[in-house]
């Protein structure tokens, strides 16, 4: 079984547990299906970023999706620091999944794709505050 990315997040930023409503009453994120569903959504959107970067050299997200994500992240109290912690956990999870095929090139590609997603969400968070 793979390491739960949220376990890594909580090790690096324990206060982040309160950002996930479905984690407040559990001590074991590894067995929480909602957190795995959340991780799958982050992975899917980052995959979409990878494809767009490869095909178009830019990333464009649906306005409604990014506005909604920005609003939710703002309401939950997510900070810029949390995006970096999630990125680290995300990259560690990918590295674990690909094993010996992991390379600096893969790390940079996945990192860049995640950065585009995080920047879009953060941009919407900032726009909502203004």
PDB file of C-alpha atoms in Angstrom:
ATOM      1  CA  UNK A   1       0.000   0.000   0.000  1.00  0.00           C
ATOM      2  CA  UNK A   2       1.219   3.476  -0.843  1.00  0.00           C
ATOM      3  CA  UNK A   3       1.837   6.130   1.748  1.00  0.00           C
ATOM      4  CA  UNK A   4      -1.089   8.480   2.100  1.00  0.00           C
ATOM      5  CA  UNK A   5      -0.068  11.931   0.844  1.00  0.00           C
ATOM      6  CA  UNK A   6      -2.076  13.543   3.643  1.00  0.00           C
ATOM      7  CA  UNK A   7       0.002  11.731   6.240  1.00  0.00           C
ATOM      8  CA  UNK A   8       3.034  13.481   4.750  1.00  0.00           C
ATOM      9  CA  UNK A   9       1.190  16.812   4.750  1.00  0.00           C
ATOM     10  CA  UNK A  10       0.207  16.405   8.395  1.00  0.00           C
ATOM     11  CA  UNK A  11       3.774  15.543   9.371  1.00  0.00           C
ATOM     12  CA  UNK A  12       5.016  18.769   7.772  1.00  0.00           C
ATOM     13  CA  UNK A  13       2.052  20.983   8.734  1.00  0.00           C
ATOM     14  CA  UNK A  14       0.010  19.428  11.573  1.00  0.00           C
ATOM     15  CA  UNK A  15      -2.338  22.422  11.648  1.00  0.00           C
ATOM     16  CA  UNK A  16      -3.517  21.465   8.164  1.00  0.00           C
ATOM     17  CA  UNK A  17      -5.633  18.686   9.672  1.00  0.00           C
ATOM     18  CA  UNK A  18      -8.278  21.294  10.478  1.00  0.00           C
ATOM     19  CA  UNK A  19      -8.437  22.298   6.803  1.00  0.00           C
ATOM     20  CA  UNK A  20      -9.895  18.897   5.901  1.00  0.00           C
ATOM     21  CA  UNK A  21     -13.331  18.619   7.517  1.00  0.00           C
ATOM     22  CA  UNK A  22     -13.360  14.850   7.091  1.00  0.00           C
ATOM     23  CA  UNK A  23     -10.081  14.439   8.997  1.00  0.00           C
ATOM     24  CA  UNK A  24     -11.027  16.233  12.192  1.00  0.00           C
ATOM     25  CA  UNK A  25     -12.393  13.091  13.841  1.00  0.00           C
ATOM     26  CA  UNK A  26      -9.806  10.575  12.646  1.00  0.00           C
ATOM     27  CA  UNK A  27      -6.272   9.699  13.606  1.00  0.00           C
ATOM     28  CA  UNK A  28      -5.602   7.590  10.513  1.00  0.00           C
ATOM     29  CA  UNK A  29      -5.898   9.402   7.175  1.00  0.00           C
ATOM     30  CA  UNK A  30      -4.505   6.318   5.427  1.00  0.00           C
ATOM     31  CA  UNK A  31      -7.874   4.555   5.720  1.00  0.00           C
ATOM     32  CA  UNK A  32     -10.107   7.534   4.966  1.00  0.00           C
ATOM     33  CA  UNK A  33     -11.751   7.138   1.538  1.00  0.00           C
ATOM     34  CA  UNK A  34     -12.564  10.857   1.343  1.00  0.00           C
ATOM     35  CA  UNK A  35      -8.916  11.828   1.576  1.00  0.00           C
ATOM     36  CA  UNK A  36      -8.019   9.354  -1.175  1.00  0.00           C
ATOM     37  CA  UNK A  37     -10.784  10.856  -3.313  1.00  0.00           C
ATOM     38  CA  UNK A  38      -9.341  14.332  -2.662  1.00  0.00           C
ATOM     39  CA  UNK A  39      -5.838  13.123  -3.562  1.00  0.00           C
ATOM     40  CA  UNK A  40      -7.214  11.605  -6.781  1.00  0.00           C
ATOM     41  CA  UNK A  41      -8.772  14.959  -7.750  1.00  0.00           C
ATOM     42  CA  UNK A  42      -5.476  16.792  -7.166  1.00  0.00           C
ATOM     43  CA  UNK A  43      -3.681  14.146  -9.222  1.00  0.00           C
ATOM     44  CA  UNK A  44      -6.248  14.339 -12.052  1.00  0.00           C
ATOM     45  CA  UNK A  45      -6.078  18.120 -12.282  1.00  0.00           C
ATOM     46  CA  UNK A  46      -2.279  18.038 -12.202  1.00  0.00           C
ATOM     47  CA  UNK A  47      -2.326  15.405 -14.964  1.00  0.00           C
ATOM     48  CA  UNK A  48      -4.487  17.761 -17.008  1.00  0.00           C
ATOM     49  CA  UNK A  49      -1.837  20.436 -16.458  1.00  0.00           C
ATOM     50  CA  UNK A  50       0.884  18.059 -17.651  1.00  0.00           C
ATOM     51  CA  UNK A  51      -1.020  17.290 -20.852  1.00  0.00           C
ATOM     52  CA  UNK A  52      -1.717  20.943 -21.576  1.00  0.00           C
ATOM     53  CA  UNK A  53       1.881  21.960 -20.947  1.00  0.00           C
ATOM     54  CA  UNK A  54       3.080  19.246 -23.270  1.00  0.00           C
ATOM     55  CA  UNK A  55       0.575  19.972 -26.025  1.00  0.00           C
ATOM     56  CA  UNK A  56       0.058  23.741 -25.783  1.00  0.00           C
ATOM     57  CA  UNK A  57       2.935  24.965 -23.606  1.00  0.00           C
ATOM     58  CA  UNK A  58       0.368  26.649 -21.334  1.00  0.00           C
ATOM     59  CA  UNK A  59      -2.326  25.616 -18.875  1.00  0.00           C
ATOM     60  CA  UNK A  60      -5.929  26.803 -18.947  1.00  0.00           C
ATOM     61  CA  UNK A  61      -8.497  25.677 -16.398  1.00  0.00           C
ATOM     62  CA  UNK A  62     -12.248  26.084 -16.646  1.00  0.00           C
ATOM     63  CA  UNK A  63     -13.110  29.407 -15.004  1.00  0.00           C
ATOM     64  CA  UNK A  64     -15.931  27.957 -12.938  1.00  0.00           C
ATOM     65  CA  UNK A  65     -13.753  25.153 -11.585  1.00  0.00           C
ATOM     66  CA  UNK A  66     -10.895  27.426 -10.593  1.00  0.00           C
ATOM     67  CA  UNK A  67     -13.231  30.057  -9.108  1.00  0.00           C
ATOM     68  CA  UNK A  68     -14.905  27.356  -7.020  1.00  0.00           C
ATOM     69  CA  UNK A  69     -11.551  25.905  -5.910  1.00  0.00           C
ATOM     70  CA  UNK A  70     -10.285  29.361  -5.018  1.00  0.00           C
ATOM     71  CA  UNK A  71     -13.394  30.059  -2.981  1.00  0.00           C
ATOM     72  CA  UNK A  72     -13.263  26.737  -1.123  1.00  0.00           C
ATOM     73  CA  UNK A  73      -9.558  27.057  -0.353  1.00  0.00           C
ATOM     74  CA  UNK A  74     -10.069  30.624   0.874  1.00  0.00           C
ATOM     75  CA  UNK A  75     -13.005  29.596   3.098  1.00  0.00           C
ATOM     76  CA  UNK A  76     -10.979  26.749   4.596  1.00  0.00           C
ATOM     77  CA  UNK A  77      -8.105  29.074   5.444  1.00  0.00           C
ATOM     78  CA  UNK A  78      -5.534  27.521   3.121  1.00  0.00           C
ATOM     79  CA  UNK A  79      -2.308  29.531   3.008  1.00  0.00           C
ATOM     80  CA  UNK A  80       0.388  29.746   0.323  1.00  0.00           C
ATOM     81  CA  UNK A  81       2.628  27.637   2.575  1.00  0.00           C
ATOM     82  CA  UNK A  82       0.080  24.815   2.438  1.00  0.00           C
ATOM     83  CA  UNK A  83       0.324  24.650  -1.351  1.00  0.00           C
ATOM     84  CA  UNK A  84       4.079  24.074  -1.010  1.00  0.00           C
ATOM     85  CA  UNK A  85       3.557  21.335   1.574  1.00  0.00           C
ATOM     86  CA  UNK A  86       1.007  19.644  -0.684  1.00  0.00           C
ATOM     87  CA  UNK A  87       3.435  19.901  -3.593  1.00  0.00           C
ATOM     88  CA  UNK A  88       6.129  18.129  -1.572  1.00  0.00           C
ATOM     89  CA  UNK A  89       3.711  15.362  -0.564  1.00  0.00           C
ATOM     90  CA  UNK A  90       2.422  15.089  -4.125  1.00  0.00           C
ATOM     91  CA  UNK A  91       5.924  14.726  -5.570  1.00  0.00           C
ATOM     92  CA  UNK A  92       6.882  12.174  -2.910  1.00  0.00           C
ATOM     93  CA  UNK A  93       3.788  10.147  -3.789  1.00  0.00           C
ATOM     94  CA  UNK A  94       4.593  10.234  -7.514  1.00  0.00           C
ATOM     95  CA  UNK A  95       8.191   9.261  -6.756  1.00  0.00           C
ATOM     96  CA  UNK A  96       7.010   6.311  -4.695  1.00  0.00           C
ATOM     97  CA  UNK A  97       4.671   5.261  -7.495  1.00  0.00           C
ATOM     98  CA  UNK A  98       7.260   5.298 -10.281  1.00  0.00           C
ATOM     99  CA  UNK A  99      10.061   3.870  -8.153  1.00  0.00           C
ATOM    100  CA  UNK A 100      13.385   3.563  -9.920  1.00  0.00           C
ATOM    101  CA  UNK A 101      12.027   5.443 -12.954  1.00  0.00           C
ATOM    102  CA  UNK A 102      12.001   8.653 -10.905  1.00  0.00           C
ATOM    103  CA  UNK A 103      14.274  11.353 -12.283  1.00  0.00           C
ATOM    104  CA  UNK A 104      14.954  15.039 -11.918  1.00  0.00           C
ATOM    105  CA  UNK A 105      13.153  15.540 -15.233  1.00  0.00           C
ATOM    106  CA  UNK A 106       9.986  13.860 -13.904  1.00  0.00           C
ATOM    107  CA  UNK A 107      10.199  15.828 -10.678  1.00  0.00           C
ATOM    108  CA  UNK A 108      10.482  19.102 -12.588  1.00  0.00           C
ATOM    109  CA  UNK A 109       7.663  18.248 -15.013  1.00  0.00           C
ATOM    110  CA  UNK A 110       5.207  17.222 -12.282  1.00  0.00           C
ATOM    111  CA  UNK A 111       6.314  20.132 -10.125  1.00  0.00           C
ATOM    112  CA  UNK A 112       5.736  22.638 -12.920  1.00  0.00           C
ATOM    113  CA  UNK A 113       2.296  21.196 -13.648  1.00  0.00           C
ATOM    114  CA  UNK A 114       1.337  21.362  -9.968  1.00  0.00           C
ATOM    115  CA  UNK A 115       2.652  24.935  -9.764  1.00  0.00           C
ATOM    116  CA  UNK A 116       0.288  25.981 -12.571  1.00  0.00           C
ATOM    117  CA  UNK A 117      -2.673  24.458 -10.754  1.00  0.00           C
ATOM    118  CA  UNK A 118      -1.679  26.029  -7.427  1.00  0.00           C
ATOM    119  CA  UNK A 119      -1.118  29.438  -9.058  1.00  0.00           C
ATOM    120  CA  UNK A 120      -4.560  29.350 -10.669  1.00  0.00           C
ATOM    121  CA  UNK A 121      -6.239  28.519  -7.356  1.00  0.00           C
ATOM    122  CA  UNK A 122      -4.200  31.115  -5.461  1.00  0.00           C
ATOM    123  CA  UNK A 123      -5.039  33.711  -8.113  1.00  0.00           C
ATOM    124  CA  UNK A 124      -8.728  33.110  -7.568  1.00  0.00           C
ATOM    125  CA  UNK A 125      -8.258  33.239  -3.813  1.00  0.00           C
ATOM    126  CA  UNK A 126      -6.594  36.648  -4.156  1.00  0.00           C
ATOM    127  CA  UNK A 127      -9.271  37.883  -6.569  1.00  0.00           C
ATOM    128  CA  UNK A 128     -12.007  36.933  -4.117  1.00  0.00           C
ATOM    129  CA  UNK A 129     -10.313  38.863  -1.287  1.00  0.00           C
ATOM    130  CA  UNK A 130     -10.142  42.062  -3.398  1.00  0.00           C
TER     131      UNK A 130
END
